[in-house]
PDB file of C-alpha atoms in Angstrom:
ATOM      1  CA  MET A   1       8.085  -8.316  21.963  1.00  0.00           C
ATOM      2  CA  ILE A   2       9.681  -5.775  19.516  1.00  0.00           C
ATOM      3  CA  TYR A   3       8.007  -2.356  19.019  1.00  0.00           C
ATOM      4  CA  LEU A   4       8.642  -0.833  15.378  1.00  0.00           C
ATOM      5  CA  HIS A   5       7.477   2.253  13.902  1.00  0.00           C
ATOM      6  CA  ASP A   6       8.024   4.328  10.652  1.00  0.00           C
ATOM      7  CA  GLY A   7      11.540   5.210  11.305  1.00  0.00           C
ATOM      8  CA  HIS A   8      12.503   1.446  11.569  1.00  0.00           C
ATOM      9  CA  ILE A   9      10.745   0.622   8.362  1.00  0.00           C
ATOM     10  CA  ARG A  10      12.535   3.392   6.557  1.00  0.00           C
ATOM     11  CA  GLU A  11      15.983   2.041   8.282  1.00  0.00           C
ATOM     12  CA  THR A  12      15.279  -1.429   7.048  1.00  0.00           C
ATOM     13  CA  GLY A  13      14.379  -0.236   3.468  1.00  0.00           C
ATOM     14  CA  MET A  14      11.997  -1.240   0.686  1.00  0.00           C
ATOM     15  CA  ASP A  15      13.123  -3.784  -2.101  1.00  0.00           C
ATOM     16  CA  TRP A  16      10.082  -3.830  -4.115  1.00  0.00           C
ATOM     17  CA  ASN A  17      10.925  -6.971  -5.921  1.00  0.00           C
ATOM     18  CA  GLU A  18      11.163  -8.744  -2.595  1.00  0.00           C
ATOM     19  CA  LEU A  19       8.079  -7.147  -1.134  1.00  0.00           C
ATOM     20  CA  ILE A  20       6.190  -8.104  -4.185  1.00  0.00           C
ATOM     21  CA  GLY A  21       7.487 -11.527  -3.866  1.00  0.00           C
ATOM     22  CA  VAL A  22       5.989 -11.639  -0.261  1.00  0.00           C
ATOM     23  CA  ILE A  23       2.700 -10.758  -1.655  1.00  0.00           C
ATOM     24  CA  GLU A  24       2.942 -13.643  -4.241  1.00  0.00           C
ATOM     25  CA  GLU A  25       3.897 -16.234  -1.580  1.00  0.00           C
ATOM     26  CA  VAL A  26       1.063 -15.173   0.489  1.00  0.00           C
ATOM     27  CA  ILE A  27      -1.578 -15.731  -2.460  1.00  0.00           C
ATOM     28  CA  LYS A  28      -0.073 -19.192  -2.885  1.00  0.00           C
ATOM     29  CA  VAL A  29      -0.577 -19.989   0.879  1.00  0.00           C
ATOM     30  CA  LYS A  30      -4.281 -18.803   0.620  1.00  0.00           C
ATOM     31  CA  GLU A  31      -4.803 -20.706  -2.353  1.00  0.00           C
ATOM     32  CA  SER A  32      -3.208 -23.927  -0.461  1.00  0.00           C
ATOM     33  CA  GLY A  33      -6.031 -23.527   2.243  1.00  0.00           C
ATOM     34  CA  GLN A  34      -3.336 -22.681   4.917  1.00  0.00           C
ATOM     35  CA  SER A  35      -4.646 -19.291   6.053  1.00  0.00           C
ATOM     36  CA  ALA A  36      -7.631 -17.802   7.950  1.00  0.00           C
ATOM     37  CA  HIS A  37      -8.869 -14.078   7.739  1.00  0.00           C
ATOM     38  CA  PRO A  38     -12.359 -13.706   9.432  1.00  0.00           C
ATOM     39  CA  LEU A  39     -14.890 -11.045   8.141  1.00  0.00           C
ATOM     40  CA  LYS A  40     -13.484  -7.733   9.425  1.00  0.00           C
ATOM     41  CA  PRO A  41     -15.602  -5.690  11.820  1.00  0.00           C
ATOM     42  CA  TYR A  42     -16.035  -1.695  11.389  1.00  0.00           C
ATOM     43  CA  LEU A  43     -16.034   0.213  14.539  1.00  0.00           C
ATOM     44  CA  ARG A  44     -18.192   3.324  13.770  1.00  0.00           C
ATOM     45  CA  PHE A  45     -19.355   6.419  15.863  1.00  0.00           C
ATOM     46  CA  PRO A  46     -22.920   7.702  15.848  1.00  0.00           C
ATOM     47  CA  ASP A  47     -21.672  11.444  16.071  1.00  0.00           C
ATOM     48  CA  GLU A  48     -19.133  10.973  13.263  1.00  0.00           C
ATOM     49  CA  PRO A  49     -19.956   8.532  10.580  1.00  0.00           C
ATOM     50  CA  ALA A  50     -17.168   9.262   8.568  1.00  0.00           C
ATOM     51  CA  ASN A  51     -14.655   7.970  11.197  1.00  0.00           C
ATOM     52  CA  ARG A  52     -14.101   4.363  11.557  1.00  0.00           C
ATOM     53  CA  ILE A  53     -11.687   1.755  12.938  1.00  0.00           C
ATOM     54  CA  ILE A  54     -11.362  -1.509  11.483  1.00  0.00           C
ATOM     55  CA  ALA A  55     -10.029  -4.784  12.985  1.00  0.00           C
ATOM     56  CA  MET A  56      -8.330  -7.229  10.394  1.00  0.00           C
ATOM     57  CA  PRO A  57      -7.455 -10.602  11.987  1.00  0.00           C
ATOM     58  CA  ALA A  58      -5.529 -13.259   9.900  1.00  0.00           C
ATOM     59  CA  TYR A  59      -3.475 -16.243  10.076  1.00  0.00           C
ATOM     60  CA  VAL A  60      -0.881 -16.776   7.385  1.00  0.00           C
ATOM     61  CA  GLY A  61       0.560 -20.546   7.421  1.00  0.00           C
ATOM     62  CA  GLY A  62       3.182 -22.178   4.980  1.00  0.00           C
ATOM     63  CA  ASP A  63       6.695 -20.835   5.671  1.00  0.00           C
ATOM     64  CA  PHE A  64       5.038 -17.648   7.368  1.00  0.00           C
ATOM     65  CA  ASN A  65       3.324 -19.627  10.043  1.00  0.00           C
ATOM     66  CA  ILE A  66       2.404 -15.912  11.827  1.00  0.00           C
ATOM     67  CA  ALA A  67      -0.986 -14.729  13.287  1.00  0.00           C
ATOM     68  CA  GLY A  68      -1.947 -11.171  13.799  1.00  0.00           C
ATOM     69  CA  ILE A  69      -4.219  -8.428  13.740  1.00  0.00           C
ATOM     70  CA  LYS A  70      -4.280  -4.965  12.097  1.00  0.00           C
ATOM     71  CA  TRP A  71      -6.204  -2.184  13.929  1.00  0.00           C
ATOM     72  CA  ILE A  72      -6.367   0.703  11.469  1.00  0.00           C
ATOM     73  CA  ALA A  73      -8.266   4.040  12.288  1.00  0.00           C
ATOM     74  CA  SER A  74      -9.228   6.328   9.589  1.00  0.00           C
ATOM     75  CA  PHE A  75     -10.272   9.942  10.351  1.00  0.00           C
ATOM     76  CA  PRO A  76     -10.697  12.155   7.246  1.00  0.00           C
ATOM     77  CA  GLY A  77     -10.989  15.349   9.475  1.00  0.00           C
ATOM     78  CA  ASN A  78      -7.515  14.777  10.638  1.00  0.00           C
ATOM     79  CA  ARG A  79      -5.887  16.608   7.823  1.00  0.00           C
ATOM     80  CA  SER A  80      -7.450  19.661   9.008  1.00  0.00           C
ATOM     81  CA  ARG A  81      -5.743  18.952  12.308  1.00  0.00           C
ATOM     82  CA  GLY A  82      -2.501  18.616  10.812  1.00  0.00           C
ATOM     83  CA  LEU A  83      -2.605  14.841  11.634  1.00  0.00           C
ATOM     84  CA  PRO A  84      -2.414  11.568   9.224  1.00  0.00           C
ATOM     85  CA  ARG A  85      -5.736  10.427   8.173  1.00  0.00           C
ATOM     86  CA  ALA A  86      -4.995   6.878   9.101  1.00  0.00           C
ATOM     87  CA  HIS A  87      -3.397   5.557  12.162  1.00  0.00           C
ATOM     88  CA  ASN A  88      -2.208   1.856  11.493  1.00  0.00           C
ATOM     89  CA  THR A  89      -1.201  -0.606  14.153  1.00  0.00           C
ATOM     90  CA  ILE A  90      -0.366  -4.467  13.676  1.00  0.00           C
ATOM     91  CA  LEU A  91       0.176  -6.962  16.522  1.00  0.00           C
ATOM     92  CA  LEU A  92       1.934 -10.155  15.599  1.00  0.00           C
ATOM     93  CA  ASN A  93       1.532 -13.478  17.563  1.00  0.00           C
ATOM     94  CA  ASP A  94       3.396 -16.696  17.877  1.00  0.00           C
ATOM     95  CA  VAL A  95       0.848 -19.476  16.602  1.00  0.00           C
ATOM     96  CA  SER A  96       2.085 -22.029  19.007  1.00  0.00           C
ATOM     97  CA  THR A  97       1.657 -20.193  22.370  1.00  0.00           C
ATOM     98  CA  GLY A  98      -0.107 -16.924  21.315  1.00  0.00           C
ATOM     99  CA  GLU A  99       2.594 -14.828  22.587  1.00  0.00           C
ATOM    100  CA  PRO A 100       2.814 -11.419  21.310  1.00  0.00           C
ATOM    101  CA  LEU A 101       6.097 -10.917  18.995  1.00  0.00           C
ATOM    102  CA  ALA A 102       6.072  -7.703  17.658  1.00  0.00           C
ATOM    103  CA  PHE A 103       3.938  -4.467  17.844  1.00  0.00           C
ATOM    104  CA  PHE A 104       3.950  -2.034  14.850  1.00  0.00           C
ATOM    105  CA  TYR A 105       2.681   1.664  14.496  1.00  0.00           C
ATOM    106  CA  SER A 106       3.470   2.554  10.970  1.00  0.00           C
ATOM    107  CA  GLY A 107       1.422   4.102   8.490  1.00  0.00           C
ATOM    108  CA  MET A 108       4.309   3.345   6.047  1.00  0.00           C
ATOM    109  CA  LEU A 109       3.585  -0.380   6.686  1.00  0.00           C
ATOM    110  CA  ASN A 110       0.055   0.137   5.295  1.00  0.00           C
ATOM    111  CA  ALA A 111       1.182   2.039   2.223  1.00  0.00           C
ATOM    112  CA  ILE A 112       4.025  -0.635   1.482  1.00  0.00           C
ATOM    113  CA  ARG A 113       1.331  -3.322   1.685  1.00  0.00           C
ATOM    114  CA  THR A 114      -0.961  -1.602  -0.726  1.00  0.00           C
ATOM    115  CA  ALA A 115       1.747  -0.581  -3.300  1.00  0.00           C
ATOM    116  CA  ALA A 116       3.313  -4.392  -2.984  1.00  0.00           C
ATOM    117  CA  VAL A 117      -0.135  -5.870  -3.998  1.00  0.00           C
ATOM    118  CA  SER A 118      -0.489  -3.494  -7.002  1.00  0.00           C
ATOM    119  CA  GLY A 119       3.135  -4.456  -7.848  1.00  0.00           C
ATOM    120  CA  VAL A 120       1.864  -8.151  -8.298  1.00  0.00           C
ATOM    121  CA  MET A 121      -0.404  -6.846 -10.985  1.00  0.00           C
ATOM    122  CA  LEU A 122       2.192  -4.659 -12.773  1.00  0.00           C
ATOM    123  CA  ARG A 123       4.651  -7.695 -12.690  1.00  0.00           C
ATOM    124  CA  ALA A 124       2.187  -9.926 -14.368  1.00  0.00           C
ATOM    125  CA  TYR A 125       1.300  -6.938 -16.660  1.00  0.00           C
ATOM    126  CA  LEU A 126       4.728  -6.493 -17.870  1.00  0.00           C
ATOM    127  CA  ALA A 127       5.167 -10.365 -18.321  1.00  0.00           C
ATOM    128  CA  SER A 128       2.128 -10.730 -20.686  1.00  0.00           C
ATOM    129  CA  ARG A 129       2.982  -7.568 -22.955  1.00  0.00           C
ATOM    130  CA  ARG A 130       5.989  -6.344 -24.748  1.00  0.00           C
ATOM    131  CA  LEU A 131       6.209  -2.593 -23.949  1.00  0.00           C
ATOM    132  CA  ASP A 132       9.244  -0.544 -24.298  1.00  0.00           C
ATOM    133  CA  GLU A 133       7.656   2.805 -23.120  1.00  0.00           C
ATOM    134  CA  LEU A 134       5.226   2.910 -19.985  1.00  0.00           C
ATOM    135  CA  ARG A 135       3.656   6.035 -18.942  1.00  0.00           C
ATOM    136  CA  VAL A 136       2.328   5.901 -15.301  1.00  0.00           C
ATOM    137  CA  GLY A 137      -0.561   7.976 -13.867  1.00  0.00           C
ATOM    138  CA  ILE A 138      -1.317   8.302 -10.301  1.00  0.00           C
ATOM    139  CA  ILE A 139      -4.502   9.831  -8.928  1.00  0.00           C
ATOM    140  CA  GLY A 140      -4.027  10.952  -5.561  1.00  0.00           C
ATOM    141  CA  TRP A 141      -0.706  12.146  -4.037  1.00  0.00           C
ATOM    142  CA  GLY A 142      -0.826  10.813  -0.514  1.00  0.00           C
ATOM    143  CA  PRO A 143       1.483   8.334   1.143  1.00  0.00           C
ATOM    144  CA  ILE A 144       0.208   5.439  -0.784  1.00  0.00           C
ATOM    145  CA  GLY A 145       0.283   7.201  -4.289  1.00  0.00           C
ATOM    146  CA  ARG A 146       4.047   8.309  -3.535  1.00  0.00           C
ATOM    147  CA  LEU A 147       4.829   4.494  -2.606  1.00  0.00           C
ATOM    148  CA  HIS A 148       3.274   3.421  -5.867  1.00  0.00           C
ATOM    149  CA  LEU A 149       5.303   5.662  -7.960  1.00  0.00           C
ATOM    150  CA  GLU A 150       8.510   4.488  -5.878  1.00  0.00           C
ATOM    151  CA  MET A 151       7.357   0.997  -6.810  1.00  0.00           C
ATOM    152  CA  CYS A 152       6.899   1.718 -10.453  1.00  0.00           C
ATOM    153  CA  GLU A 153      10.086   3.232 -10.936  1.00  0.00           C
ATOM    154  CA  GLN A 154      12.084   0.214  -9.413  1.00  0.00           C
ATOM    155  CA  LEU A 155       9.948  -2.238 -11.369  1.00  0.00           C
ATOM    156  CA  LEU A 156       9.950  -0.344 -14.649  1.00  0.00           C
ATOM    157  CA  GLY A 157      13.416   1.219 -14.764  1.00  0.00           C
ATOM    158  CA  ASP A 158      14.396   2.621 -18.206  1.00  0.00           C
ATOM    159  CA  LYS A 159      10.691   1.749 -19.743  1.00  0.00           C
ATOM    160  CA  LEU A 160       9.271   4.482 -17.255  1.00  0.00           C
ATOM    161  CA  LYS A 161       9.305   7.361 -19.945  1.00  0.00           C
ATOM    162  CA  HIS A 162       6.535   9.676 -18.497  1.00  0.00           C
ATOM    163  CA  VAL A 163       4.489  10.134 -15.007  1.00  0.00           C
ATOM    164  CA  THR A 164       1.349  12.291 -14.829  1.00  0.00           C
ATOM    165  CA  LEU A 165       0.009  13.121 -11.281  1.00  0.00           C
ATOM    166  CA  TYR A 166      -3.229  14.512  -9.694  1.00  0.00           C
ATOM    167  CA  ASP A 167      -4.361  15.295  -6.490  1.00  0.00           C
ATOM    168  CA  ILE A 168      -7.673  17.076  -5.730  1.00  0.00           C
ATOM    169  CA  ASN A 169      -5.720  19.324  -3.053  1.00  0.00           C
ATOM    170  CA  GLY A 170      -2.801  20.062  -5.556  1.00  0.00           C
ATOM    171  CA  ILE A 171       0.658  18.721  -5.475  1.00  0.00           C
ATOM    172  CA  GLU A 172       3.876  20.453  -4.469  1.00  0.00           C
ATOM    173  CA  PRO A 173       6.591  19.800  -7.070  1.00  0.00           C
ATOM    174  CA  GLY A 174       9.211  19.228  -4.329  1.00  0.00           C
ATOM    175  CA  THR A 175       7.431  16.151  -2.898  1.00  0.00           C
ATOM    176  CA  VAL A 176       8.302  14.200  -6.263  1.00  0.00           C
ATOM    177  CA  PRO A 177      11.513  12.645  -6.241  1.00  0.00           C
ATOM    178  CA  ALA A 178      14.267  14.897  -8.007  1.00  0.00           C
ATOM    179  CA  ARG A 179      15.212  12.104 -10.510  1.00  0.00           C
ATOM    180  CA  LEU A 180      11.600  11.715 -11.909  1.00  0.00           C
ATOM    181  CA  ARG A 181      10.752  15.442 -11.809  1.00  0.00           C
ATOM    182  CA  GLU A 182      11.862  16.042 -15.651  1.00  0.00           C
ATOM    183  CA  ILE A 183       9.513  13.212 -16.726  1.00  0.00           C
ATOM    184  CA  THR A 184       6.768  14.274 -14.615  1.00  0.00           C
ATOM    185  CA  THR A 185       3.423  16.319 -15.665  1.00  0.00           C
ATOM    186  CA  PHE A 186       0.907  17.604 -12.950  1.00  0.00           C
ATOM    187  CA  ALA A 187      -2.574  17.319 -14.231  1.00  0.00           C
ATOM    188  CA  GLU A 188      -5.419  19.670 -13.481  1.00  0.00           C
ATOM    189  CA  ASP A 189      -8.077  16.928 -13.290  1.00  0.00           C
ATOM    190  CA  TRP A 190      -8.206  13.103 -13.121  1.00  0.00           C
ATOM    191  CA  ARG A 191      -9.292  12.711 -16.616  1.00  0.00           C
ATOM    192  CA  THR A 192      -5.894  13.982 -17.904  1.00  0.00           C
ATOM    193  CA  VAL A 193      -4.221  11.161 -15.886  1.00  0.00           C
ATOM    194  CA  TYR A 194      -6.691   8.538 -17.342  1.00  0.00           C
ATOM    195  CA  HIS A 195      -6.337   9.600 -20.909  1.00  0.00           C
ATOM    196  CA  ASN A 196      -2.461   9.845 -20.862  1.00  0.00           C
ATOM    197  CA  SER A 197      -1.301   6.545 -18.913  1.00  0.00           C
ATOM    198  CA  ASN A 198      -1.019   3.066 -19.768  1.00  0.00           C
ATOM    199  CA  VAL A 199      -0.286   2.119 -16.211  1.00  0.00           C
ATOM    200  CA  LEU A 200      -2.992   3.876 -13.881  1.00  0.00           C
ATOM    201  CA  ALA A 201      -3.153   3.833 -10.123  1.00  0.00           C
ATOM    202  CA  THR A 202      -6.325   5.152  -8.231  1.00  0.00           C
ATOM    203  CA  CYS A 203      -4.750   6.246  -4.799  1.00  0.00           C
ATOM    204  CA  THR A 204      -7.664   8.124  -3.248  1.00  0.00           C
ATOM    205  CA  VAL A 205     -10.227   7.616  -0.505  1.00  0.00           C
ATOM    206  CA  ALA A 206     -13.309   9.057  -2.413  1.00  0.00           C
ATOM    207  CA  ALA A 207     -16.455   8.223  -0.853  1.00  0.00           C
ATOM    208  CA  ASP A 208     -18.348   7.956  -4.233  1.00  0.00           C
ATOM    209  CA  ARG A 209     -17.193   6.694  -7.542  1.00  0.00           C
ATOM    210  CA  TYR A 210     -15.897   9.674  -9.696  1.00  0.00           C
ATOM    211  CA  ILE A 211     -14.238   7.727 -12.895  1.00  0.00           C
ATOM    212  CA  ASP A 212     -17.189   7.576 -15.315  1.00  0.00           C
ATOM    213  CA  GLU A 213     -15.504   6.774 -18.629  1.00  0.00           C
ATOM    214  CA  ALA A 214     -14.263   3.096 -19.625  1.00  0.00           C
ATOM    215  CA  PRO A 215     -10.523   2.611 -19.582  1.00  0.00           C
ATOM    216  CA  LYS A 216      -8.464   2.637 -22.898  1.00  0.00           C
ATOM    217  CA  PRO A 217      -7.630  -0.969 -24.277  1.00  0.00           C
ATOM    218  CA  GLY A 218      -4.514  -2.351 -22.895  1.00  0.00           C
ATOM    219  CA  VAL A 219      -4.445  -0.019 -19.939  1.00  0.00           C
ATOM    220  CA  LEU A 220      -3.433  -1.566 -16.594  1.00  0.00           C
ATOM    221  CA  LEU A 221      -6.346  -0.629 -14.135  1.00  0.00           C
ATOM    222  CA  GLU A 222      -8.644  -2.233 -11.759  1.00  0.00           C
ATOM    223  CA  PRO A 223     -11.797  -0.551 -12.968  1.00  0.00           C
ATOM    224  CA  ILE A 224     -14.113  -1.937 -10.709  1.00  0.00           C
ATOM    225  CA  TYR A 225     -12.355  -0.875  -7.460  1.00  0.00           C
ATOM    226  CA  PHE A 226     -12.367   2.844  -6.439  1.00  0.00           C
ATOM    227  CA  ASN A 227     -12.111   2.578  -2.727  1.00  0.00           C
ATOM    228  CA  PRO A 228     -10.584  -0.887  -2.281  1.00  0.00           C
ATOM    229  CA  MET A 229     -10.088  -2.638   1.004  1.00  0.00           C
ATOM    230  CA  GLY A 230      -7.030  -5.046   1.421  1.00  0.00           C
ATOM    231  CA  LEU A 231      -7.037  -8.576   2.768  1.00  0.00           C
ATOM    232  CA  ALA A 232      -5.655  -8.855   6.263  1.00  0.00           C
ATOM    233  CA  LEU A 233      -3.439 -11.713   5.056  1.00  0.00           C
ATOM    234  CA  PHE A 234      -1.268  -9.199   3.079  1.00  0.00           C
ATOM    235  CA  ASP A 235      -0.902  -7.106   5.969  1.00  0.00           C
ATOM    236  CA  ILE A 236       0.373  -9.895   8.208  1.00  0.00           C
ATOM    237  CA  GLY A 237       2.590 -11.205   5.624  1.00  0.00           C
ATOM    238  CA  ILE A 238       4.422  -7.798   5.075  1.00  0.00           C
ATOM    239  CA  ALA A 239       4.619  -7.184   8.794  1.00  0.00           C
ATOM    240  CA  ASP A 240       6.135 -10.866   9.191  1.00  0.00           C
ATOM    241  CA  HIS A 241       8.709  -9.804   6.731  1.00  0.00           C
ATOM    242  CA  TYR A 242       9.630  -6.553   8.524  1.00  0.00           C
ATOM    243  CA  LEU A 243       9.794  -8.429  11.608  1.00  0.00           C
ATOM    244  CA  ARG A 244      12.304 -10.959  10.354  1.00  0.00           C
ATOM    245  CA  GLU A 245      14.409  -8.030   9.010  1.00  0.00           C
ATOM    246  CA  ALA A 246      14.341  -6.057  12.159  1.00  0.00           C
ATOM    247  CA  LEU A 247      15.376  -9.295  14.104  1.00  0.00           C
ATOM    248  CA  HIS A 248      18.137  -9.966  11.535  1.00  0.00           C
ATOM    249  CA  ARG A 249      19.281  -6.266  11.771  1.00  0.00           C
ATOM    250  CA  ARG A 250      18.618  -5.706  15.381  1.00  0.00           C
ATOM    251  CA  ILE A 251      16.397  -2.930  14.645  1.00  0.00           C
ATOM    252  CA  GLY A 252      13.579  -2.048  17.023  1.00  0.00           C
ATOM    253  CA  ILE A 253      12.654  -1.450  20.613  1.00  0.00           C
ATOM    254  CA  ASN A 254      12.495  -4.339  23.032  1.00  0.00           C
ATOM    255  CA  LEU A 255       9.372  -4.127  25.258  1.00  0.00           C
ATOM    256  CA  GLU A 256       9.245  -6.108  28.357  1.00  0.00           C
ATOM    257  CA  ILE A 257       6.195  -8.473  28.720  1.00  0.00           C
TER     258      ILE A 257
END
């Protein structure tokens, strides 16, 4: 069994076109009926109802032919302790023997999956419209928001003309990639982002809905989902991609079973 963490994911790198392709293939597998993803249970704690750990098992058939489970903890109070809000682990199993193949402890993997799913929608949006100038807005500047910007930059290329960012906790300008700082504006509220973008991503964990205005016509936005939860199929598909890359590049730590 191989152990992989954020450092190994960074070493492997992120080709967003490739990662989006993985998600598209997972969707095809799901549509063909060659998958399973049981209802995920939430583990909650009586004394701390805001904290939770979610179990997300899934089987992805087709060329993936892999099973696994994502076990992700979300503890909002961690920020005050200097810890990440979420801790993401994934275990992959051989579908013939049940043998554990890989164990991931990687918050990046969770953010990569989320941005790659958004990328599927962005790619479809670009294919359906002739737009030479795109203004990207991101509400929430945590790990998921930052990877969304990276994904958008790679997909949009020269069409990316402006970026507007907002986070309730403020944004340190140095956290924005240097190559994008000249075209980036920091907003004082979410409405500024909402009104000045034609591609908008809400990358927050707000407990309540806060967007109370209809989107402008033609804007790429999922207006119904304010705190969306992903399908385990996507997590297992992305983890399988990184496992294959790790084996090919001989990256990771071998664990004795």
